[in-house]
mmCIF file of C-alpha atoms in Angstrom:
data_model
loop_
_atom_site.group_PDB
_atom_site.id
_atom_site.type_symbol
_atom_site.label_atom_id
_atom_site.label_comp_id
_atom_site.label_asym_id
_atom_site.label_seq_id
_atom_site.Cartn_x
_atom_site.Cartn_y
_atom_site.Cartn_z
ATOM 1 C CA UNK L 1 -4.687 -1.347 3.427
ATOM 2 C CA UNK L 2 -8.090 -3.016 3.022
ATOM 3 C CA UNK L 3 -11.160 -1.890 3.783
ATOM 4 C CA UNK L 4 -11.619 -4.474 6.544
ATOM 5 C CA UNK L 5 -8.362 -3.731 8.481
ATOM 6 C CA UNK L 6 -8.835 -0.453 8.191
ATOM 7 C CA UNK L 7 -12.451 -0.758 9.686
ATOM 8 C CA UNK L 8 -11.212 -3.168 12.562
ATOM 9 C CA UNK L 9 -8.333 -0.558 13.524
ATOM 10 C CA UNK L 10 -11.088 2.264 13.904
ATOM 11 C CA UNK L 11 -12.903 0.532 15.558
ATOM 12 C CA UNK L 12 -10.309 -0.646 18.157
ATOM 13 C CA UNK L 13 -8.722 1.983 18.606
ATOM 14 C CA UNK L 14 -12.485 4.458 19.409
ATOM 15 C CA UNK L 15 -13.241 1.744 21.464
ATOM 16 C CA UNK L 16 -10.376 1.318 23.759
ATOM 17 C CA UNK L 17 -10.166 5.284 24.175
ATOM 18 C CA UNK L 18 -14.239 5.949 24.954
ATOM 19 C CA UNK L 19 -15.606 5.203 28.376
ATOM 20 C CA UNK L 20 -16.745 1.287 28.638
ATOM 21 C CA UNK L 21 -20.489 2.367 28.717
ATOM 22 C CA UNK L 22 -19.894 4.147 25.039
ATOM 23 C CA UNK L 23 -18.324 0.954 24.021
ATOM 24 C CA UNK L 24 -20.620 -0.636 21.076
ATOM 25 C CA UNK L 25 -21.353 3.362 19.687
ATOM 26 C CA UNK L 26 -17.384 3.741 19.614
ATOM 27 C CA UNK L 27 -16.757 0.687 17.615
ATOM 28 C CA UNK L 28 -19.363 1.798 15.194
ATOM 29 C CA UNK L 29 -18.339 5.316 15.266
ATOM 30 C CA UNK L 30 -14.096 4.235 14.757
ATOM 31 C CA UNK L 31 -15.299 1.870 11.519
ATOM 32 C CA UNK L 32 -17.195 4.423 9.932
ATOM 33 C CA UNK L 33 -14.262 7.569 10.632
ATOM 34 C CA UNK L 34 -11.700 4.837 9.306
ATOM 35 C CA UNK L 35 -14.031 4.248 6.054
ATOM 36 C CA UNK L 36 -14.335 7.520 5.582
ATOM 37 C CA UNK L 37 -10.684 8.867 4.261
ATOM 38 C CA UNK L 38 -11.188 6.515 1.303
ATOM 39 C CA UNK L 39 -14.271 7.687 0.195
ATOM 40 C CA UNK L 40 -12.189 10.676 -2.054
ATOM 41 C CA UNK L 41 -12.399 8.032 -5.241
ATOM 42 C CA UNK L 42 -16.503 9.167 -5.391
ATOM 43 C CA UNK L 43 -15.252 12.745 -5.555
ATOM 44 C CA UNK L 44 -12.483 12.561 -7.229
ATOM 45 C CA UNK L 45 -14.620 10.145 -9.794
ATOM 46 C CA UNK L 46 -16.780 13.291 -10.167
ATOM 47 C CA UNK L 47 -13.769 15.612 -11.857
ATOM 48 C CA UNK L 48 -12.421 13.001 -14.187
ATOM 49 C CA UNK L 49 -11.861 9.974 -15.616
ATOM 50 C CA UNK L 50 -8.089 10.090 -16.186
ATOM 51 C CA UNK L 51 -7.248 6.710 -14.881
ATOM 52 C CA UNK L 52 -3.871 8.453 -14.309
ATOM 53 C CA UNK L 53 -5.267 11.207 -12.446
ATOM 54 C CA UNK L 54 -7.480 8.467 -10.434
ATOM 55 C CA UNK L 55 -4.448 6.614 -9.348
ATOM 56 C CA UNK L 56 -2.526 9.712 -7.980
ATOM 57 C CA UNK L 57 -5.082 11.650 -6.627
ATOM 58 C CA UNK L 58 -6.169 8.601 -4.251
ATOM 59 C CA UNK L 59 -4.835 9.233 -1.241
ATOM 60 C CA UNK L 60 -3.635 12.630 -0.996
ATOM 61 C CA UNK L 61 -6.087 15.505 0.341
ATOM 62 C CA UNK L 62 -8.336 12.801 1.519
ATOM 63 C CA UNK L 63 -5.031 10.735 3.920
ATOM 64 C CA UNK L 64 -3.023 14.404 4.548
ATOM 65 C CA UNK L 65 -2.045 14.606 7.880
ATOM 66 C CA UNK L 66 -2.867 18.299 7.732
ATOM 67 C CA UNK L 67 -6.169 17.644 6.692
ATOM 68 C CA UNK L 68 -7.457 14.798 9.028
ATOM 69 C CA UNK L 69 -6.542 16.460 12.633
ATOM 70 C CA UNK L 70 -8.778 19.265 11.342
ATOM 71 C CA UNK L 71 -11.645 16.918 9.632
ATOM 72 C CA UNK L 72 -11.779 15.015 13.147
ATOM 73 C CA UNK L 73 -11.810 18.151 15.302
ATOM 74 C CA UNK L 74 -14.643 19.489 12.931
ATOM 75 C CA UNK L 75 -16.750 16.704 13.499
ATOM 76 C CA UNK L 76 -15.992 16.761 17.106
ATOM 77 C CA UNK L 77 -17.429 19.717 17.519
ATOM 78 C CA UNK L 78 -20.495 19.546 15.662
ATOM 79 C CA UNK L 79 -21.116 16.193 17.972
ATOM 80 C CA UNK L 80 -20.487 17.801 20.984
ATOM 81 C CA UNK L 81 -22.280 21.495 20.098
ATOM 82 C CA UNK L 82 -25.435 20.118 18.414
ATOM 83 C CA UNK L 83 -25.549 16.568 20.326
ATOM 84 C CA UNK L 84 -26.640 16.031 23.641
ATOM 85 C CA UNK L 85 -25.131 11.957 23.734
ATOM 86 C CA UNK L 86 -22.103 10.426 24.348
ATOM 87 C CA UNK L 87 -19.614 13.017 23.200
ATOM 88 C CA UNK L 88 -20.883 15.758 24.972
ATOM 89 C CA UNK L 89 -20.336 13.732 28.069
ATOM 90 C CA UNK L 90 -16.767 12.431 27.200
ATOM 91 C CA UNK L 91 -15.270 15.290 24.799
ATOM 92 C CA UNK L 92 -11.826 14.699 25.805
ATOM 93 C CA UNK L 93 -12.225 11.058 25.190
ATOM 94 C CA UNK L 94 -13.947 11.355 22.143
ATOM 95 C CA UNK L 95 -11.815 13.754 20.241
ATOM 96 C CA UNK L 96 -8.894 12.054 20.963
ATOM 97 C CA UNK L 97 -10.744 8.874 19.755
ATOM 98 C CA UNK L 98 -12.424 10.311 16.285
ATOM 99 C CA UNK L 99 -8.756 12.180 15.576
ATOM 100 C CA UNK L 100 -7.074 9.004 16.026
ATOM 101 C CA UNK L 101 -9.484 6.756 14.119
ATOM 102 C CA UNK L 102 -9.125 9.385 11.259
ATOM 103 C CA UNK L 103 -5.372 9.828 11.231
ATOM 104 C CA UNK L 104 -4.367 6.261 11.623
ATOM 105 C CA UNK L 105 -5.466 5.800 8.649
ATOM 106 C CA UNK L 106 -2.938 6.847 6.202
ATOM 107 C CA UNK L 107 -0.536 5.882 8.504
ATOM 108 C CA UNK L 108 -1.454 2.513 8.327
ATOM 109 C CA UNK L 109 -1.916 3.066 4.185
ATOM 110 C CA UNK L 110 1.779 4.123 4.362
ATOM 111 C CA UNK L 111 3.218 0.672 5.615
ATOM 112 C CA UNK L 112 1.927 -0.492 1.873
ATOM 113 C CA UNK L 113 3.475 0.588 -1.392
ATOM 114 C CA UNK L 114 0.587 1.983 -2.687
ATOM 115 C CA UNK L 115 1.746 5.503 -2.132
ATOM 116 C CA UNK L 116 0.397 7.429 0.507
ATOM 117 C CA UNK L 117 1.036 11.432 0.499
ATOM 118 C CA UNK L 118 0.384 12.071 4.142
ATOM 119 C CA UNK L 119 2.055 15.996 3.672
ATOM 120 C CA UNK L 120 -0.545 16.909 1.468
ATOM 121 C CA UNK L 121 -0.425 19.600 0.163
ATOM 122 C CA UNK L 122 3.475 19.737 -0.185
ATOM 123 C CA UNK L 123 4.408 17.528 -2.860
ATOM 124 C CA UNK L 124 7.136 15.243 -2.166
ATOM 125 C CA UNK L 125 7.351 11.508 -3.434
ATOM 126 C CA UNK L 126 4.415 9.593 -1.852
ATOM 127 C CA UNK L 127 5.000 7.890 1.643
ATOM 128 C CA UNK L 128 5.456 3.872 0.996
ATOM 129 C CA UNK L 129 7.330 1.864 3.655
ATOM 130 C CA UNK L 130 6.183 -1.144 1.652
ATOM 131 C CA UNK L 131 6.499 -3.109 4.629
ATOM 132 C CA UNK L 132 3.191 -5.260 4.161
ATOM 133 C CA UNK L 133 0.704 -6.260 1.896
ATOM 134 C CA UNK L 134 -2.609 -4.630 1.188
ATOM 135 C CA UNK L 135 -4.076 -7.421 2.754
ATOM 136 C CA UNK L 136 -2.302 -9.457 5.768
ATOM 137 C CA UNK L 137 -4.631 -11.648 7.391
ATOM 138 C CA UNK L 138 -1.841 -11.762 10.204
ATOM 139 C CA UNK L 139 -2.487 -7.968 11.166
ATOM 140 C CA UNK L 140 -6.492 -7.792 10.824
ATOM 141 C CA UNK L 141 -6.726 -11.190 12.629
ATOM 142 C CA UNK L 142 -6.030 -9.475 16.246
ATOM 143 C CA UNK L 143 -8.249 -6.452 15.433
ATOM 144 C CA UNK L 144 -11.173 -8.726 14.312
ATOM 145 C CA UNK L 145 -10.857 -10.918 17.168
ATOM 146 C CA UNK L 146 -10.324 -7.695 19.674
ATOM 147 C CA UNK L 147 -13.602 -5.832 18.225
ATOM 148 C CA UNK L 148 -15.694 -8.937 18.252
ATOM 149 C CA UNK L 149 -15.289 -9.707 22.038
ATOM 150 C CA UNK L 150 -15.835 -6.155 22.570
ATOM 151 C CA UNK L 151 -18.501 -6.069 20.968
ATOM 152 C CA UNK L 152 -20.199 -8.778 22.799
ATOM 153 C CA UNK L 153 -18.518 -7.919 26.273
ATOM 154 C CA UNK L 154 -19.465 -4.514 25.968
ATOM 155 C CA UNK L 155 -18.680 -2.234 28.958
ATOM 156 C CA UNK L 156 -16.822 -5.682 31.055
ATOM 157 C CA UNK L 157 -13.108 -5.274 31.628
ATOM 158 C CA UNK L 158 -12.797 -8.120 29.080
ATOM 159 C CA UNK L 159 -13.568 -6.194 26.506
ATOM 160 C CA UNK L 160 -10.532 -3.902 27.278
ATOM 161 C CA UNK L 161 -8.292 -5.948 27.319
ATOM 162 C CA UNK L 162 -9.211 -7.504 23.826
ATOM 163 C CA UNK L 163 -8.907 -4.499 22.516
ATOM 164 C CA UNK L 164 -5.675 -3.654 23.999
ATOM 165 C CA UNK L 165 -3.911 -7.035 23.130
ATOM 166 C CA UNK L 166 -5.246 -6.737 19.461
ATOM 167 C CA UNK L 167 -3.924 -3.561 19.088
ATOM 168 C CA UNK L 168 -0.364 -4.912 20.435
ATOM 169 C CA UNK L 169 -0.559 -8.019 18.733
ATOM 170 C CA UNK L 170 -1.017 -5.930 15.635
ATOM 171 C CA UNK L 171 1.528 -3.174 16.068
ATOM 172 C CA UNK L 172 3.802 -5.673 17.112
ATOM 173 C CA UNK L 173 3.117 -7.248 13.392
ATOM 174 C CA UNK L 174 3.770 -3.798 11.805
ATOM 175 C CA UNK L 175 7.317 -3.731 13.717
ATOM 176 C CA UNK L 176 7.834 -7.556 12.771
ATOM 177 C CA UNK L 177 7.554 -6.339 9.020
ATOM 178 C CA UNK L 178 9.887 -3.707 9.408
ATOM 179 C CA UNK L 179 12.683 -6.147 10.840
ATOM 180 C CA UNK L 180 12.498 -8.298 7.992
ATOM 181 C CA UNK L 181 11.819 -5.569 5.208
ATOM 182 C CA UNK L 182 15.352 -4.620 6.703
ATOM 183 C CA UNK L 183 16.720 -8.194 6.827
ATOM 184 C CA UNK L 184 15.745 -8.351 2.839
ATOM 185 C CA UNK L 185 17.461 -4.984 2.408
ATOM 186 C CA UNK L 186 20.690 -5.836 3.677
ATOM 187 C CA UNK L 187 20.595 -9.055 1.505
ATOM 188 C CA UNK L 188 19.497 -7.002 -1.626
ATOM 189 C CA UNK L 189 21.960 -4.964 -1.322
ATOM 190 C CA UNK L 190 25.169 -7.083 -0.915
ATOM 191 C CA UNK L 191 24.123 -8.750 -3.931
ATOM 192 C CA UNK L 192 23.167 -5.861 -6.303
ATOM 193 C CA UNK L 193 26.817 -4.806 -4.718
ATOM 194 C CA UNK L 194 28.632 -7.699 -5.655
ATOM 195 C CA UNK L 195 26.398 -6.741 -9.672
ATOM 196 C CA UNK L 196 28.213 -3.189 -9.747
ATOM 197 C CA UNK L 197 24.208 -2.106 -8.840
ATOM 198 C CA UNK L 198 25.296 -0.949 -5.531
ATOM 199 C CA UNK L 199 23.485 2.733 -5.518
ATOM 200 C CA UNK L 200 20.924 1.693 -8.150
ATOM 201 C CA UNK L 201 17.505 2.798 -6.996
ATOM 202 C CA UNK L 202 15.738 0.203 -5.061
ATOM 203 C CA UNK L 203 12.576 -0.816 -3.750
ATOM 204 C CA UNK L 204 11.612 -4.050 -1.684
ATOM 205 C CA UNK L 205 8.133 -5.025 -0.974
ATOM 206 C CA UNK L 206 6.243 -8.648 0.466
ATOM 207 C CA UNK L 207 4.591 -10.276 -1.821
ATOM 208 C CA UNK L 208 0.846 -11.178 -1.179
ATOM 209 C CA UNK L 209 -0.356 -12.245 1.903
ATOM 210 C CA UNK L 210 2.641 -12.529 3.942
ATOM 211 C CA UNK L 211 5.708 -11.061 5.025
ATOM 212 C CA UNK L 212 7.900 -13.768 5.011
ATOM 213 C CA UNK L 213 8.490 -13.887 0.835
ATOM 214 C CA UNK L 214 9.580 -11.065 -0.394
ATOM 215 C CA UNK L 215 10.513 -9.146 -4.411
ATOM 216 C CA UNK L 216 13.116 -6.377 -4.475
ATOM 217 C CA UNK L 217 13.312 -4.673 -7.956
ATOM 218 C CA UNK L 218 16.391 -2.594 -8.387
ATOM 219 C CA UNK L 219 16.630 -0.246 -11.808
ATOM 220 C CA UNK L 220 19.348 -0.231 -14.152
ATOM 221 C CA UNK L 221 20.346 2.133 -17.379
ATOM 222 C CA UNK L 222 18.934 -0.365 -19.402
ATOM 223 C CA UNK L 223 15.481 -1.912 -17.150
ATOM 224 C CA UNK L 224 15.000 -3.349 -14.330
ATOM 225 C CA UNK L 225 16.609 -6.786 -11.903
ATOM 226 C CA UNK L 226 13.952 -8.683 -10.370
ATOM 227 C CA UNK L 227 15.290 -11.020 -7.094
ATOM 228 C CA UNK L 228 12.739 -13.075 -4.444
ATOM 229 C CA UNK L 229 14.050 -13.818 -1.128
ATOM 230 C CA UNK L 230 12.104 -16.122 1.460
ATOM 231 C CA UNK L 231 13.130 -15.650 5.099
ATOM 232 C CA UNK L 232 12.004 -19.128 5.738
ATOM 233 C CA UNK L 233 13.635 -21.162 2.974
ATOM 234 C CA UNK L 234 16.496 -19.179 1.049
ATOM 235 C CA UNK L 235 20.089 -19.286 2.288
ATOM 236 C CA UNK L 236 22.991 -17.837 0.910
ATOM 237 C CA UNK L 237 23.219 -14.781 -1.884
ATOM 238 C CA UNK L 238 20.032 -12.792 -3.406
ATOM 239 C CA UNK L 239 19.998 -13.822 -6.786
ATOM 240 C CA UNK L 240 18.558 -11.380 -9.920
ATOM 241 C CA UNK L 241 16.910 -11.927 -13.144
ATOM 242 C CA UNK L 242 17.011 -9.136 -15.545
ATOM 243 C CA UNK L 243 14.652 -7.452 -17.582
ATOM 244 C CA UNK L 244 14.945 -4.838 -20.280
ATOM 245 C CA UNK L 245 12.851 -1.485 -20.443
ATOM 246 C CA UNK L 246 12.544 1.125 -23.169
ATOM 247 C CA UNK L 247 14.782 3.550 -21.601
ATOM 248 C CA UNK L 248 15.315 5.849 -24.203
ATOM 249 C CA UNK L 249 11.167 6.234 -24.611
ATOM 250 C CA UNK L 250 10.918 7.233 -21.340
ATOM 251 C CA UNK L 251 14.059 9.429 -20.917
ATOM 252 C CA UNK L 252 12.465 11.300 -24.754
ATOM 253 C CA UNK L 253 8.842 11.411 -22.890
ATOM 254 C CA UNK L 254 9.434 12.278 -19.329
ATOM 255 C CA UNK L 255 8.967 15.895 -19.666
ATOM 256 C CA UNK L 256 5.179 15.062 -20.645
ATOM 257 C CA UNK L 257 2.536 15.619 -18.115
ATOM 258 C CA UNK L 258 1.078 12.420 -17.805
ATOM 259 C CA UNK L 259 5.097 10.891 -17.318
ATOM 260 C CA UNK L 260 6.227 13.157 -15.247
ATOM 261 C CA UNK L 261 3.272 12.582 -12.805
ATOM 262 C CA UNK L 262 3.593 8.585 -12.730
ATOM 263 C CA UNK L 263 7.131 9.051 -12.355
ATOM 264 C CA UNK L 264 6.645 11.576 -8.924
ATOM 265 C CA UNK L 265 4.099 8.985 -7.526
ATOM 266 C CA UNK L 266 5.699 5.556 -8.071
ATOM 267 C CA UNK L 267 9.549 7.152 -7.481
ATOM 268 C CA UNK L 268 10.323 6.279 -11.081
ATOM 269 C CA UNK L 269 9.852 2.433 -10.209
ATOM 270 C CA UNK L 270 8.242 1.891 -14.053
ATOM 271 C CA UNK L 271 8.794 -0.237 -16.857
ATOM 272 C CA UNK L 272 8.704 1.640 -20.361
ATOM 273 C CA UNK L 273 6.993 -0.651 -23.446
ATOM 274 C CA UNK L 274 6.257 0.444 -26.790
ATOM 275 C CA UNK L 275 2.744 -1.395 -28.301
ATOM 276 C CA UNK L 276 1.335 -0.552 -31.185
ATOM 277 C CA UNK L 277 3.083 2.672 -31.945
ATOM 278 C CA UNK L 278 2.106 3.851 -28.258
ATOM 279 C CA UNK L 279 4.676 4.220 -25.063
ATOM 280 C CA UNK L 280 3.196 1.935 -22.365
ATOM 281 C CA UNK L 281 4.075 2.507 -18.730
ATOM 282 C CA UNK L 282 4.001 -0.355 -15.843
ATOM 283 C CA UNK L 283 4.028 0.683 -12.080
ATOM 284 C CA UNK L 284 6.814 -1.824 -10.945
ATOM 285 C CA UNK L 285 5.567 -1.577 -7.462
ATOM 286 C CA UNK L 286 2.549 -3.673 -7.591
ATOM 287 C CA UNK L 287 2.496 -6.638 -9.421
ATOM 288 C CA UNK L 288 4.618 -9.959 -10.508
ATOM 289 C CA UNK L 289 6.911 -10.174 -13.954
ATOM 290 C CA UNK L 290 5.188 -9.918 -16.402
ATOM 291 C CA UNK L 291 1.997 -8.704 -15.046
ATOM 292 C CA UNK L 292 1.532 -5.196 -12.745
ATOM 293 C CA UNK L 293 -1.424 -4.496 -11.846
ATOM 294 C CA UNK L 294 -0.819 -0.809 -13.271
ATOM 295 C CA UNK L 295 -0.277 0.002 -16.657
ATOM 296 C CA UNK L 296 -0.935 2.694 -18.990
ATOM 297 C CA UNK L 297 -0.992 4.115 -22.240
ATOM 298 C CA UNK L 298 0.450 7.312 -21.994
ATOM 299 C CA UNK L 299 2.008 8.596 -25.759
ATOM 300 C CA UNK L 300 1.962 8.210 -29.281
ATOM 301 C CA UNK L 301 4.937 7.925 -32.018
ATOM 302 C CA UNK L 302 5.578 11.374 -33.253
ATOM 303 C CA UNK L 303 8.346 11.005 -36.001
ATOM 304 C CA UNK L 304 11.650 11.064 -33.773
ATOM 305 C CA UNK L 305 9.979 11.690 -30.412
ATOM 306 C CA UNK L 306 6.889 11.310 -28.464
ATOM 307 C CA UNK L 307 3.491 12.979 -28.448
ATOM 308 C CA UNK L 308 1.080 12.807 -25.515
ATOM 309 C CA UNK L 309 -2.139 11.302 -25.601
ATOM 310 C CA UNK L 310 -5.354 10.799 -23.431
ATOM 311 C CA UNK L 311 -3.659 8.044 -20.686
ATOM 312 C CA UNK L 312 -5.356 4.944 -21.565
ATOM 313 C CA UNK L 313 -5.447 2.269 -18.664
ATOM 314 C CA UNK L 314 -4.254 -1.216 -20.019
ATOM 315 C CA UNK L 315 -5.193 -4.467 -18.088
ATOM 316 C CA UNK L 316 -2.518 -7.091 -17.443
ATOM 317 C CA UNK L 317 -3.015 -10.336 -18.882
ATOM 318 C CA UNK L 318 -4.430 -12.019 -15.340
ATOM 319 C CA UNK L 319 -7.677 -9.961 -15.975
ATOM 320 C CA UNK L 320 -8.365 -10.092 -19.442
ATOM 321 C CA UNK L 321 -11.081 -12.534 -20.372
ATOM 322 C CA UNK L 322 -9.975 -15.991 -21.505
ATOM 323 C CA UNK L 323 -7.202 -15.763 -18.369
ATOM 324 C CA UNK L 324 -9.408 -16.053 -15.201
ATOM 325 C CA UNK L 325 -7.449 -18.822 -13.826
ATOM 326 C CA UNK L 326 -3.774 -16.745 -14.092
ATOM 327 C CA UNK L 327 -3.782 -15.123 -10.852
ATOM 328 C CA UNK L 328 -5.149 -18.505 -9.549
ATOM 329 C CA UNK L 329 -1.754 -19.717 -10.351
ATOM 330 C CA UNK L 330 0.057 -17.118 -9.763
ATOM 331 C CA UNK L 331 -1.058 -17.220 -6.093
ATOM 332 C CA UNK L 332 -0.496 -20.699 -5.830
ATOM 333 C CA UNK L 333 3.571 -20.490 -7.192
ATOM 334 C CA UNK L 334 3.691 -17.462 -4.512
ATOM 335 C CA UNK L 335 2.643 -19.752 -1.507
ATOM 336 C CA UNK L 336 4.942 -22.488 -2.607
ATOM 337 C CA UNK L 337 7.946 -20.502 -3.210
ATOM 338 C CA UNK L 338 7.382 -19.135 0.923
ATOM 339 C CA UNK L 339 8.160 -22.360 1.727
ATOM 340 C CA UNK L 340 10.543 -23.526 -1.025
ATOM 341 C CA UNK L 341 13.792 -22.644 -2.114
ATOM 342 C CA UNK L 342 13.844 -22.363 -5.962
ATOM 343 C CA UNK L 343 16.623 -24.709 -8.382
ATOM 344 C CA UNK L 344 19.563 -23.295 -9.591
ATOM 345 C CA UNK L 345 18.735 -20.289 -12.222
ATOM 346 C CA UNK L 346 20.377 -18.151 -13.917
ATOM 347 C CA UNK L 347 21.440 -14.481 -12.308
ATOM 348 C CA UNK L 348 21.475 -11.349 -13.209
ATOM 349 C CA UNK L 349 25.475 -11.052 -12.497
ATOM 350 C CA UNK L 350 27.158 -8.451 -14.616
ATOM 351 C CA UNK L 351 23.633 -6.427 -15.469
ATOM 352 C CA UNK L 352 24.682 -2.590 -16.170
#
């Protein structure tokens, strides 16, 4: 998630666990613990600059569930051994509160579909319940509100119960987004059903700022379908658009390092392009068709086959110069379509 909700969540959550006289210290304390998992891109910044290596690394030691409960009780203890303040006279309170600062923060990560590899360091597929957005003004609304009057309440039982309610409020949120993540689901998958796409691999995941319009991408042997369902205006069938991706490129590169790591973190959600002579990889996860966010150059023709090369990151069109006002209108077509069915349009009906 952002920085901001992430921030906000600390910060509630040290607060409402502290003592009410520790109050203005524990919001300041939770937002800097809940900061402080994604600080690994300085380090890992520091080792290389494979933007590969950048993208995979992020959040893994740094968000491991291993890791944090041992990171929090470290600092815990330093606090409590070499300070003579507020956690020496609350430790109970206090380590409960800089654990849970800490560790709620790749769980909260893991509700995007980013990636998230909270079992760090066993390696399976990143965590990504893709049930919101990076940013959701509708969750970090209640935590904002909750720190702010606690912040100015300070040790009053009003500030307590801000806290509390924003915390509900924006649990209650994360369990609203799981609902309809599942109402989408079911949807997707009676329609890829009735496409002979009923066990294709799937993903579904809100689109920006919201989790009432949702895109579920399910792969095929020769690319990719691409439906959009809004909970507010659609009725009736999903319906698919399909898109083709250089299968056989990837199926004759996978084996190379660069491939094979992409494909582990992004659950081999990836469009395969061939530009210029060079195999070009999209992370279908984050993004709108055309455009992801996430693309890279990760081969080189060799006669019949493939040959690895230094990965190269390559922007989408929405950020390269001349195309400022793309994502502009992309956003805009996004917040209409929440609240507007689209025409008739072709489907994807009969895609293998």
């Amino acid at each position: 998630m952002d920085s901001l909700s992430q921030i906000v969540l600390g910060g509630a959550i040290a607060a409402a666990i502290t003592p009410a006289a520790h109050r203005r210290a524990a919001l300041l304390a939770g937002a800097a613990l809940a900061t402080l998992p994604d600080l690994d891109g300085a380090l890992i910044w520091a080792f290389t600059d494979n933007p590969v290596s950048l993208m995979t690394i992020h959040r893994s030691f740094s968000h491991s569930l291993f890791v944090l409960p041992l990171l929090g009780t470290l600092i815990w203890w330093l606090f409590r051994r070499y300070g003579k303040g507020r956690v020496a006279a609350a430790p109970a309170r206090w380590w409960w509160a800089i654990v849970l600062a800490l560790v709620t923060h790749p769980l909260l990560d893991a509700f995007t579909v980013y990636g998230t590899q909270l079992w760090w360091p066993l390696a399976p597929p990143p965590t990504m319940w893709s049930s919101v957005f990076i940013i959701d003004p509708l969750y970090t609304v209640w935590l904002l509100l909750g720190c702010t009057v606690a912040w100015f309440a300070r040790a009053r039982p009003l500030a307590q119960r801000a806290l509390v309610l924003g915390l509900v409020l924006s649990t209650g949120y994360l369990g609203w987004s799981l609902l309809a993540k599942a109402q989408v689901d079911r949807l997707a998958h009676q329609a890829l059903a009735r496409m002979g796409l009923a066990d294709a691999p799937r993903f579904s995941v809100p689109m920006p700022f919201n989790t009432v319009l949702w895109r579920v991408v399910a792969m095929t042997p020769q690319g990719y379908v691409v439906g959009d369902r809004s909970l507010w205006a659609d009725h009736g069938p999903m319906q698919f658009s399909g898109h083709p991706s250089n299968v056989q490129a990837l199926r004759q590169a996978a084996d190379l390092p660069a491939v094979a790591r992409l494909a582990w973190f992004n659950h081999g959600f990836m469009r395969a392009q061939v530009q210029d002579g060079e195999l070009v990889l999209s992370d279908l996860r984050m993004g709108l068709e055309p455009d992801y966010n996430f693309n890279f150059a990760v081969a080189a023709a060799d006669g019949d086959g493939w040959r690895g090369i230094a990965p190269r990151q390559v922007l989408p069109a929405y950020r390269q110069a001349g195309n400022r006002g793309v994502l502009r209108q992309r956003l805009g077509q996004v917040w209409q379509r929440i609240w507007q069915a689209p025409q008739d349009r072709p489907t994807a009906a009969g895609v293998q």
